Amino acid sequence: MPSAQPRVLYVTDLAYPARGRRYCDEDIFLSSRLREDFDVALCHPLDAAALMDVFDAVVVRNSGPVLHYQAAYDDFARRAAEGGVRVYNQLTGKADMAGKQYLLDLTAAGHPVIPTVGRPEDTGLLPAADEYVVKPKLGADSIGLRFVPREELADLSYDGVLVQPRIRFRYEVSFYFVDDAFQYALHAPDPGRRWELVPYEPTAEDLVFAQRFVEWNGIEHGIQRVDACRAPGGELLLVELEDLNPYLSLDLVAPETRDAFVAAFKAALHRLLES
């Protein structure tokens, strides 16, 4: 007899060699738990466009940096939009899903983000620093990121890159959301070890900080990770808003937190299917 459960195509690159993370373990766990509510099939991101039409929804998870298969991803997004395919995360994100332009937009709008410029004439707007971070507008996973001293900024080509001061922050912290609901936070006590994370108990002020970016992005259906750093003055500054395929570090949270996340994820997919 055919199953009455909704059919979900789960997009992941199980073999992607992420530094300090194991995509495959997280996606094997999550897809196994989703099978309690859905009929789930896993596929590589290069196969998603060809397979998605026979599923009720597509879940994009740890699919690796899109820049490695940009043309195929653009084709998938176009065909999904034209066909009215339900995609989680929905494909309207304004943050990393669309590149790094949002860091310029948020800086210009006065949000608490690491100051970012994208034109040589704006370099003087950056605070003084010993070094500056140069990152591609379409970068991901630190690909193409480099550090330059201030004296090299005058000769820097701004073609396709952004520039930020290198902030000697105290630590990084990540806030994880399902749709617009906060789930948990993790932080890296050692600034030099980004993926050695431990649970973090956010303050009310921390949550207001993180929530503002989730609300700014306006995604109704999706998992988002708000990455921030604790600046020397004590304030939080946005580093990145990951709204395409954020790694969740679920192996580092308590079992009850993991179970609560899975329950929220399932409920979010049911809402998507009912929309």
mmCIF file of C-alpha atoms in Angstrom:
data_model
loop_
_atom_site.group_PDB
_atom_site.id
_atom_site.type_symbol
_atom_site.label_atom_id
_atom_site.label_comp_id
_atom_site.label_asym_id
_atom_site.label_seq_id
_atom_site.Cartn_x
_atom_site.Cartn_y
_atom_site.Cartn_z
ATOM 1 C CA MET A 1 0.000 0.000 0.000
ATOM 2 C CA PRO A 2 1.298 3.506 -0.779
ATOM 3 C CA SER A 3 2.413 5.505 2.237
ATOM 4 C CA ALA A 4 0.181 8.357 3.386
ATOM 5 C CA GLN A 5 3.148 10.312 4.714
ATOM 6 C CA PRO A 6 4.383 13.393 2.861
ATOM 7 C CA ARG A 7 7.412 12.806 0.651
ATOM 8 C CA VAL A 8 10.530 14.860 1.397
ATOM 9 C CA LEU A 9 13.624 15.123 -0.783
ATOM 10 C CA TYR A 10 16.552 15.765 1.564
ATOM 11 C CA VAL A 11 19.455 17.476 -0.227
ATOM 12 C CA THR A 12 22.922 16.881 1.230
ATOM 13 C CA ASP A 13 26.505 16.273 0.175
ATOM 14 C CA LEU A 14 27.473 13.508 2.567
ATOM 15 C CA ALA A 15 31.046 13.428 1.253
ATOM 16 C CA TYR A 16 31.821 17.157 1.536
ATOM 17 C CA PRO A 17 35.073 17.499 3.578
ATOM 18 C CA ALA A 18 34.088 20.337 5.927
ATOM 19 C CA ARG A 19 36.836 21.465 8.274
ATOM 20 C CA GLY A 20 36.048 20.592 11.890
ATOM 21 C CA ARG A 21 32.585 19.245 11.063
ATOM 22 C CA ARG A 22 31.022 16.011 9.847
ATOM 23 C CA TYR A 23 28.153 16.869 7.559
ATOM 24 C CA CYS A 24 27.329 13.210 6.998
ATOM 25 C CA ASP A 25 26.740 12.421 10.680
ATOM 26 C CA GLU A 26 24.393 15.369 11.149
ATOM 27 C CA ASP A 27 22.356 14.593 8.051
ATOM 28 C CA ILE A 28 22.138 10.870 8.742
ATOM 29 C CA PHE A 29 20.778 11.723 12.189
ATOM 30 C CA LEU A 30 18.328 14.380 11.029
ATOM 31 C CA SER A 31 17.005 12.424 8.064
ATOM 32 C CA SER A 32 16.493 9.359 10.265
ATOM 33 C CA ARG A 33 14.399 11.399 12.697
ATOM 34 C CA LEU A 34 12.385 13.007 9.909
ATOM 35 C CA ARG A 35 11.397 9.519 8.750
ATOM 36 C CA GLU A 36 9.153 9.326 11.808
ATOM 37 C CA ASP A 37 6.845 11.843 10.101
ATOM 38 C CA PHE A 38 7.805 11.794 6.410
ATOM 39 C CA ASP A 39 8.935 9.511 3.600
ATOM 40 C CA VAL A 40 12.510 10.731 3.092
ATOM 41 C CA ALA A 41 14.951 10.268 0.216
ATOM 42 C CA LEU A 42 18.471 11.704 0.255
ATOM 43 C CA CYS A 43 20.137 13.129 -2.834
ATOM 44 C CA HIS A 44 23.232 15.097 -3.833
ATOM 45 C CA PRO A 45 22.629 18.791 -4.643
ATOM 46 C CA LEU A 46 23.486 18.161 -8.301
ATOM 47 C CA ASP A 47 20.535 15.754 -8.530
ATOM 48 C CA ALA A 48 17.898 17.877 -6.752
ATOM 49 C CA ALA A 49 16.467 19.675 -9.794
ATOM 50 C CA ALA A 50 15.880 16.424 -11.684
ATOM 51 C CA LEU A 51 14.222 14.643 -8.749
ATOM 52 C CA MET A 52 12.213 17.299 -6.885
ATOM 53 C CA ASP A 53 9.004 17.207 -8.930
ATOM 54 C CA VAL A 54 7.811 13.915 -7.423
ATOM 55 C CA PHE A 55 8.213 15.102 -3.813
ATOM 56 C CA ASP A 56 5.950 17.213 -1.628
ATOM 57 C CA ALA A 57 8.850 19.304 -0.318
ATOM 58 C CA VAL A 58 12.597 19.731 -0.721
ATOM 59 C CA VAL A 59 14.809 20.189 2.353
ATOM 60 C CA VAL A 60 18.230 21.710 1.632
ATOM 61 C CA ARG A 61 20.622 20.861 4.443
ATOM 62 C CA ASN A 62 24.406 20.347 4.488
ATOM 63 C CA SER A 63 24.833 20.669 0.739
ATOM 64 C CA GLY A 64 28.253 22.354 0.761
ATOM 65 C CA PRO A 65 29.214 25.788 -0.617
ATOM 66 C CA VAL A 66 27.006 26.640 -3.596
ATOM 67 C CA LEU A 67 29.929 28.285 -5.399
ATOM 68 C CA HIS A 68 31.214 24.768 -6.151
ATOM 69 C CA TYR A 69 28.112 24.124 -8.300
ATOM 70 C CA GLN A 70 26.673 27.598 -8.886
ATOM 71 C CA ALA A 71 25.098 26.930 -12.293
ATOM 72 C CA ALA A 72 23.341 23.789 -11.053
ATOM 73 C CA TYR A 73 22.079 25.593 -7.947
ATOM 74 C CA ASP A 74 20.783 28.521 -10.004
ATOM 75 C CA ASP A 75 18.951 26.051 -12.255
ATOM 76 C CA PHE A 76 17.462 24.296 -9.220
ATOM 77 C CA ALA A 77 16.299 27.590 -7.673
ATOM 78 C CA ARG A 78 14.798 28.804 -10.947
ATOM 79 C CA ARG A 79 12.928 25.579 -11.633
ATOM 80 C CA ALA A 80 11.709 25.339 -8.040
ATOM 81 C CA ALA A 81 10.337 28.894 -8.179
ATOM 82 C CA GLU A 82 8.687 28.349 -11.562
ATOM 83 C CA GLY A 83 7.153 25.059 -10.461
ATOM 84 C CA GLY A 84 5.927 26.255 -7.081
ATOM 85 C CA VAL A 85 8.057 23.638 -5.289
ATOM 86 C CA ARG A 86 8.046 23.915 -1.509
ATOM 87 C CA VAL A 87 11.686 24.372 -0.506
ATOM 88 C CA TYR A 88 13.040 24.505 3.050
ATOM 89 C CA ASN A 89 14.789 26.900 3.445
ATOM 90 C CA GLN A 90 12.562 28.959 1.204
ATOM 91 C CA LEU A 91 14.589 30.606 -1.522
ATOM 92 C CA THR A 92 13.903 34.250 -0.676
ATOM 93 C CA GLY A 93 16.669 34.778 1.887
ATOM 94 C CA LYS A 94 18.507 38.104 1.769
ATOM 95 C CA ALA A 95 21.604 36.945 3.653
ATOM 96 C CA ASP A 96 24.221 34.323 2.691
ATOM 97 C CA MET A 97 21.721 32.743 0.305
ATOM 98 C CA ALA A 98 22.209 35.787 -1.932
ATOM 99 C CA GLY A 99 25.923 36.430 -1.257
ATOM 100 C CA LYS A 100 27.569 38.923 1.109
ATOM 101 C CA GLN A 101 25.862 42.107 -0.110
ATOM 102 C CA TYR A 102 23.743 42.057 3.036
ATOM 103 C CA LEU A 103 26.801 42.924 5.139
ATOM 104 C CA LEU A 104 27.080 46.178 3.188
ATOM 105 C CA ASP A 105 23.346 46.813 3.495
ATOM 106 C CA LEU A 106 23.304 46.181 7.238
ATOM 107 C CA THR A 107 26.374 48.361 7.784
ATOM 108 C CA ALA A 108 24.773 51.219 5.837
ATOM 109 C CA ALA A 109 21.553 50.840 7.838
ATOM 110 C CA GLY A 110 23.395 51.096 11.161
ATOM 111 C CA HIS A 111 22.860 47.545 12.401
ATOM 112 C CA PRO A 112 25.376 46.005 14.859
ATOM 113 C CA VAL A 113 27.523 44.246 12.262
ATOM 114 C CA ILE A 114 31.277 44.178 11.698
ATOM 115 C CA PRO A 115 31.795 47.350 9.604
ATOM 116 C CA THR A 116 31.915 46.376 5.943
ATOM 117 C CA VAL A 117 32.708 48.322 2.760
ATOM 118 C CA GLY A 118 32.731 47.341 -0.884
ATOM 119 C CA ARG A 119 34.187 50.402 -2.641
ATOM 120 C CA PRO A 120 37.656 51.962 -2.439
ATOM 121 C CA GLU A 121 36.191 55.404 -1.686
ATOM 122 C CA ASP A 122 34.561 53.980 1.468
ATOM 123 C CA THR A 123 37.759 52.543 2.958
ATOM 124 C CA GLY A 124 38.137 55.601 5.179
ATOM 125 C CA LEU A 125 34.860 54.729 6.880
ATOM 126 C CA LEU A 126 36.428 51.619 8.436
ATOM 127 C CA PRO A 127 37.847 51.841 11.952
ATOM 128 C CA ALA A 128 41.612 51.666 12.319
ATOM 129 C CA ALA A 129 43.013 48.157 12.599
ATOM 130 C CA ASP A 130 46.350 46.407 12.197
ATOM 131 C CA GLU A 131 44.880 44.108 9.556
ATOM 132 C CA TYR A 132 41.794 43.944 7.376
ATOM 133 C CA VAL A 133 39.764 40.980 6.197
ATOM 134 C CA VAL A 134 39.153 40.695 2.467
ATOM 135 C CA LYS A 135 36.410 38.224 1.580
ATOM 136 C CA PRO A 136 34.646 37.378 -1.695
ATOM 137 C CA LYS A 137 31.054 38.601 -2.050
ATOM 138 C CA LEU A 138 30.157 35.084 -3.138
ATOM 139 C CA GLY A 139 32.468 33.317 -0.692
ATOM 140 C CA ALA A 140 31.587 30.524 1.717
ATOM 141 C CA ASP A 141 33.369 28.341 4.265
ATOM 142 C CA SER A 142 36.252 30.893 4.385
ATOM 143 C CA ILE A 143 37.096 30.151 0.731
ATOM 144 C CA GLY A 144 39.104 33.050 -0.695
ATOM 145 C CA LEU A 145 39.343 34.905 2.611
ATOM 146 C CA ARG A 146 42.627 36.713 3.282
ATOM 147 C CA PHE A 147 44.149 39.307 5.611
ATOM 148 C CA VAL A 148 45.973 42.432 4.460
ATOM 149 C CA PRO A 149 47.727 45.265 6.334
ATOM 150 C CA ARG A 150 46.221 48.755 6.154
ATOM 151 C CA GLU A 151 48.928 50.059 3.814
ATOM 152 C CA GLU A 152 47.799 47.595 1.132
ATOM 153 C CA LEU A 153 44.184 48.800 1.104
ATOM 154 C CA ALA A 154 44.986 51.674 -1.259
ATOM 155 C CA ASP A 155 46.096 49.233 -3.978
ATOM 156 C CA LEU A 156 43.361 46.674 -3.346
ATOM 157 C CA SER A 157 40.981 45.764 -6.159
ATOM 158 C CA TYR A 158 37.416 45.793 -4.856
ATOM 159 C CA ASP A 159 36.141 43.702 -7.755
ATOM 160 C CA GLY A 160 33.906 41.087 -6.164
ATOM 161 C CA VAL A 161 35.203 41.500 -2.602
ATOM 162 C CA LEU A 162 34.271 43.122 0.703
ATOM 163 C CA VAL A 163 36.626 44.595 3.298
ATOM 164 C CA GLN A 164 36.252 44.562 7.091
ATOM 165 C CA PRO A 165 38.579 45.414 9.996
ATOM 166 C CA ARG A 166 40.074 42.332 11.641
ATOM 167 C CA ILE A 167 38.535 42.533 15.098
ATOM 168 C CA ARG A 168 40.363 40.821 17.969
ATOM 169 C CA PHE A 169 37.120 39.574 19.463
ATOM 170 C CA ARG A 170 36.760 37.697 22.749
ATOM 171 C CA TYR A 171 34.835 34.760 21.275
ATOM 172 C CA GLU A 172 32.303 33.780 18.627
ATOM 173 C CA VAL A 173 28.742 32.714 19.396
ATOM 174 C CA SER A 174 26.047 31.213 17.180
ATOM 175 C CA PHE A 175 22.275 31.375 17.654
ATOM 176 C CA TYR A 176 20.126 28.739 15.944
ATOM 177 C CA PHE A 177 16.549 29.355 14.811
ATOM 178 C CA VAL A 178 13.802 27.239 13.258
ATOM 179 C CA ASP A 179 11.597 29.630 11.293
ATOM 180 C CA ASP A 180 11.579 32.624 13.668
ATOM 181 C CA ALA A 181 11.856 30.641 16.924
ATOM 182 C CA PHE A 182 15.143 30.485 18.857
ATOM 183 C CA GLN A 183 16.310 26.948 19.659
ATOM 184 C CA TYR A 184 19.784 27.029 21.272
ATOM 185 C CA ALA A 185 23.157 28.794 21.221
ATOM 186 C CA LEU A 186 26.761 27.588 21.086
ATOM 187 C CA HIS A 187 29.991 29.483 21.411
ATOM 188 C CA ALA A 188 33.681 29.004 20.680
ATOM 189 C CA PRO A 189 35.656 30.144 23.753
ATOM 190 C CA ASP A 190 38.946 30.084 21.810
ATOM 191 C CA PRO A 191 38.853 32.544 18.867
ATOM 192 C CA GLY A 192 41.370 30.382 17.018
ATOM 193 C CA ARG A 193 39.215 27.246 17.157
ATOM 194 C CA ARG A 194 35.961 28.160 15.411
ATOM 195 C CA TRP A 195 34.313 24.733 15.513
ATOM 196 C CA GLU A 196 35.271 23.726 19.068
ATOM 197 C CA LEU A 197 31.921 24.791 20.466
ATOM 198 C CA VAL A 198 30.254 24.489 23.858
ATOM 199 C CA PRO A 199 26.703 25.328 24.969
ATOM 200 C CA TYR A 200 26.035 29.001 25.617
ATOM 201 C CA GLU A 201 23.291 30.475 27.775
ATOM 202 C CA PRO A 202 22.230 33.692 26.030
ATOM 203 C CA THR A 203 21.068 36.747 27.901
ATOM 204 C CA ALA A 204 17.835 38.510 27.021
ATOM 205 C CA GLU A 205 19.941 41.177 25.329
ATOM 206 C CA ASP A 206 21.762 38.516 23.280
ATOM 207 C CA LEU A 207 18.449 37.124 22.039
ATOM 208 C CA VAL A 208 17.172 40.564 21.059
ATOM 209 C CA PHE A 209 20.387 40.990 19.052
ATOM 210 C CA ALA A 210 19.985 37.673 17.220
ATOM 211 C CA GLN A 211 16.241 37.986 16.659
ATOM 212 C CA ARG A 212 16.588 41.339 14.896
ATOM 213 C CA PHE A 213 18.511 39.716 12.051
ATOM 214 C CA VAL A 214 16.066 36.835 11.714
ATOM 215 C CA GLU A 215 13.230 39.339 11.505
ATOM 216 C CA TRP A 216 15.185 41.482 9.030
ATOM 217 C CA ASN A 217 15.647 38.488 6.747
ATOM 218 C CA GLY A 218 11.927 37.750 6.616
ATOM 219 C CA ILE A 219 12.174 34.001 5.975
ATOM 220 C CA GLU A 220 8.913 32.336 6.978
ATOM 221 C CA HIS A 221 10.118 28.752 6.446
ATOM 222 C CA GLY A 222 13.735 27.926 7.213
ATOM 223 C CA ILE A 223 16.584 27.223 9.611
ATOM 224 C CA GLN A 224 18.929 30.144 10.239
ATOM 225 C CA ARG A 225 22.174 30.540 12.158
ATOM 226 C CA VAL A 226 23.162 33.962 13.426
ATOM 227 C CA ASP A 227 26.945 34.079 13.896
ATOM 228 C CA ALA A 228 28.302 36.901 16.049
ATOM 229 C CA CYS A 229 31.464 37.900 17.849
ATOM 230 C CA ARG A 230 31.874 39.492 21.276
ATOM 231 C CA ALA A 231 33.858 42.644 20.512
ATOM 232 C CA PRO A 232 36.512 44.000 22.906
ATOM 233 C CA GLY A 233 33.987 46.550 24.205
ATOM 234 C CA GLY A 234 31.540 43.797 25.175
ATOM 235 C CA GLU A 235 28.980 44.314 22.423
ATOM 236 C CA LEU A 236 27.925 41.645 19.932
ATOM 237 C CA LEU A 237 28.572 42.234 16.241
ATOM 238 C CA LEU A 238 27.135 40.167 13.417
ATOM 239 C CA VAL A 239 29.704 38.073 11.552
ATOM 240 C CA GLU A 240 27.368 36.138 9.265
ATOM 241 C CA LEU A 241 23.709 35.310 8.814
ATOM 242 C CA GLU A 242 23.586 31.808 7.341
ATOM 243 C CA ASP A 243 20.191 31.224 5.736
ATOM 244 C CA LEU A 244 20.888 28.595 3.074
ATOM 245 C CA ASN A 245 22.363 25.447 4.630
ATOM 246 C CA PRO A 246 23.729 26.232 8.104
ATOM 247 C CA TYR A 247 25.579 23.467 9.893
ATOM 248 C CA LEU A 248 23.853 22.935 13.254
ATOM 249 C CA SER A 249 26.471 21.224 15.461
ATOM 250 C CA LEU A 250 23.695 19.056 16.894
ATOM 251 C CA ASP A 251 26.221 16.572 18.255
ATOM 252 C CA LEU A 252 27.357 19.239 20.757
ATOM 253 C CA VAL A 253 24.016 19.977 22.412
ATOM 254 C CA ALA A 254 22.265 18.082 25.207
ATOM 255 C CA PRO A 255 19.947 15.228 24.133
ATOM 256 C CA GLU A 256 16.850 17.113 25.310
ATOM 257 C CA THR A 257 17.911 20.174 23.295
ATOM 258 C CA ARG A 258 18.476 17.991 20.239
ATOM 259 C CA ASP A 259 15.061 16.375 20.635
ATOM 260 C CA ALA A 260 13.399 19.783 20.999
ATOM 261 C CA PHE A 261 15.127 20.961 17.819
ATOM 262 C CA VAL A 262 13.948 17.899 15.896
ATOM 263 C CA ALA A 263 10.371 18.459 17.110
ATOM 264 C CA ALA A 264 10.530 22.107 16.014
ATOM 265 C CA PHE A 265 11.975 21.099 12.637
ATOM 266 C CA LYS A 266 9.209 18.550 12.027
ATOM 267 C CA ALA A 267 6.524 21.057 13.012
ATOM 268 C CA ALA A 268 8.070 23.619 10.657
ATOM 269 C CA LEU A 269 7.978 21.159 7.733
ATOM 270 C CA HIS A 270 4.335 20.352 8.439
ATOM 271 C CA ARG A 271 3.550 24.091 8.380
ATOM 272 C CA LEU A 272 5.376 24.400 5.056
ATOM 273 C CA LEU A 273 3.347 21.544 3.582
ATOM 274 C CA GLU A 274 0.121 23.155 4.777
ATOM 275 C CA SER A 275 1.010 26.556 3.305
#
